[in-house]
CSV table of C-alpha atoms in Angstrom, one decimal:
chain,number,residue,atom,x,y,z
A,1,UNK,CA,63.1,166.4,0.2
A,2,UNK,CA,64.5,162.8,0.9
A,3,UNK,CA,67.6,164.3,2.5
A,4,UNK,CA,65.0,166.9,5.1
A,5,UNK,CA,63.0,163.2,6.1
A,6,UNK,CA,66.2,161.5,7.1
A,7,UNK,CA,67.3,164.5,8.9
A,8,UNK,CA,63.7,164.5,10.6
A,9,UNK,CA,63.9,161.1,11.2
A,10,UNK,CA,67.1,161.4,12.7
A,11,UNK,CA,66.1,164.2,15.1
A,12,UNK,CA,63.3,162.6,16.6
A,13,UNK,CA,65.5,159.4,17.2
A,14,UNK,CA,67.8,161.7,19.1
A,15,UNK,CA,64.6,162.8,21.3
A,16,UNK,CA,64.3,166.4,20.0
A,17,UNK,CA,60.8,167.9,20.4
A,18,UNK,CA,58.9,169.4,17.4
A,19,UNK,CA,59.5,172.8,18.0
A,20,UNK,CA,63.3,172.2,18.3
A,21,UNK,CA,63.0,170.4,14.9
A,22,UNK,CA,61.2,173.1,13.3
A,23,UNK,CA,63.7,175.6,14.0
A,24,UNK,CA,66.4,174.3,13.2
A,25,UNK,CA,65.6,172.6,10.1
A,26,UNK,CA,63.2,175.3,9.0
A,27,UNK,CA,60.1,172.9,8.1
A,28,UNK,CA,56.3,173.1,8.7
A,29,UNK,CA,55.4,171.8,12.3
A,30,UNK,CA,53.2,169.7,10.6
A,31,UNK,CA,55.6,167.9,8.5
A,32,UNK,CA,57.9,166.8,11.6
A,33,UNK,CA,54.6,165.6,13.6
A,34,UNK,CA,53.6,163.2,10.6
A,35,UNK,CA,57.1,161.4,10.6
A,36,UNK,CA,56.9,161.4,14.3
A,37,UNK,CA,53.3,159.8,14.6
A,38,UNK,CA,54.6,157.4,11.8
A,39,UNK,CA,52.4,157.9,8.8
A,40,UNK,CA,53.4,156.0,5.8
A,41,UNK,CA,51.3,156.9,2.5
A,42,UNK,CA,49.8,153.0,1.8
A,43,UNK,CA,50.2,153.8,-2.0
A,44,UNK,CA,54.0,154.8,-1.5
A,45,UNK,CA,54.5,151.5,0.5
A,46,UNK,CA,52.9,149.3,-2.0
A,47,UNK,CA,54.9,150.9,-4.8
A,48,UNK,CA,58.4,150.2,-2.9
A,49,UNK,CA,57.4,146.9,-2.1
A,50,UNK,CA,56.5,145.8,-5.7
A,51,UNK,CA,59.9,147.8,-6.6
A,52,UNK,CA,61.7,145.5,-4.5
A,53,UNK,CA,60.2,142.4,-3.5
A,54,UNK,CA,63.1,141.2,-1.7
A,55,UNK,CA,62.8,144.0,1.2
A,56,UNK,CA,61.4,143.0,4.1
A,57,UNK,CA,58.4,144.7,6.3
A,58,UNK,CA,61.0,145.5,8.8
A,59,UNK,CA,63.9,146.9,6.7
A,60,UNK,CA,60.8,149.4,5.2
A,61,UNK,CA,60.0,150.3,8.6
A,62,UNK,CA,63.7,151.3,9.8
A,63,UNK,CA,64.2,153.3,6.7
A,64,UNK,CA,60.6,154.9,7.0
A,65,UNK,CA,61.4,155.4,11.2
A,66,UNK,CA,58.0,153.7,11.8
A,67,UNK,CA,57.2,150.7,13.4
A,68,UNK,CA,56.4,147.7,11.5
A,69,UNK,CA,53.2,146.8,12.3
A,70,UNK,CA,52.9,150.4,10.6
A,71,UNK,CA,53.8,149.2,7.7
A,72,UNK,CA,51.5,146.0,7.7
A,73,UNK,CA,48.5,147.7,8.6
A,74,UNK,CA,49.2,150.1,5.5
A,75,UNK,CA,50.1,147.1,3.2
């Protein structure tokens, strides 16, 4: 599942549509339209967060593919 988010994450960086993600990857539409509208679970955030108190807002964001102020509002 980890490995199918990066690759998600990686397509919409490279400026593929959904559609184009969802068939070639083979994942629900609606899967590829949460990373791209850059929902983060706030739960999921806190957890990694308390995991690792040394990462910063930023480096969550660029592993998550969502903008930082993303990540605050969740937190």
């Amino acid at each position: 599942m980890e490995t199918q988010r990066h690759e998600i994450a990686v397509m919409i960086r490279a400026h593929h549509d959904t559609s184009g993600i969802v068939r070639i990857l083979g994942v629900d539409r609606h899967t590829v339209h949460r990373r791209k509208i850059g929902e983060i679970d706030p739960e999921a955030a806190y957890n990694a967060f308390k995991e690792n108190p040394e990462m910063t807002m930023t480096e969550f964001a660029e592993k998550n593919s969502v903008a930082r102020t993303t990540v605050s509002n969740a937190v």
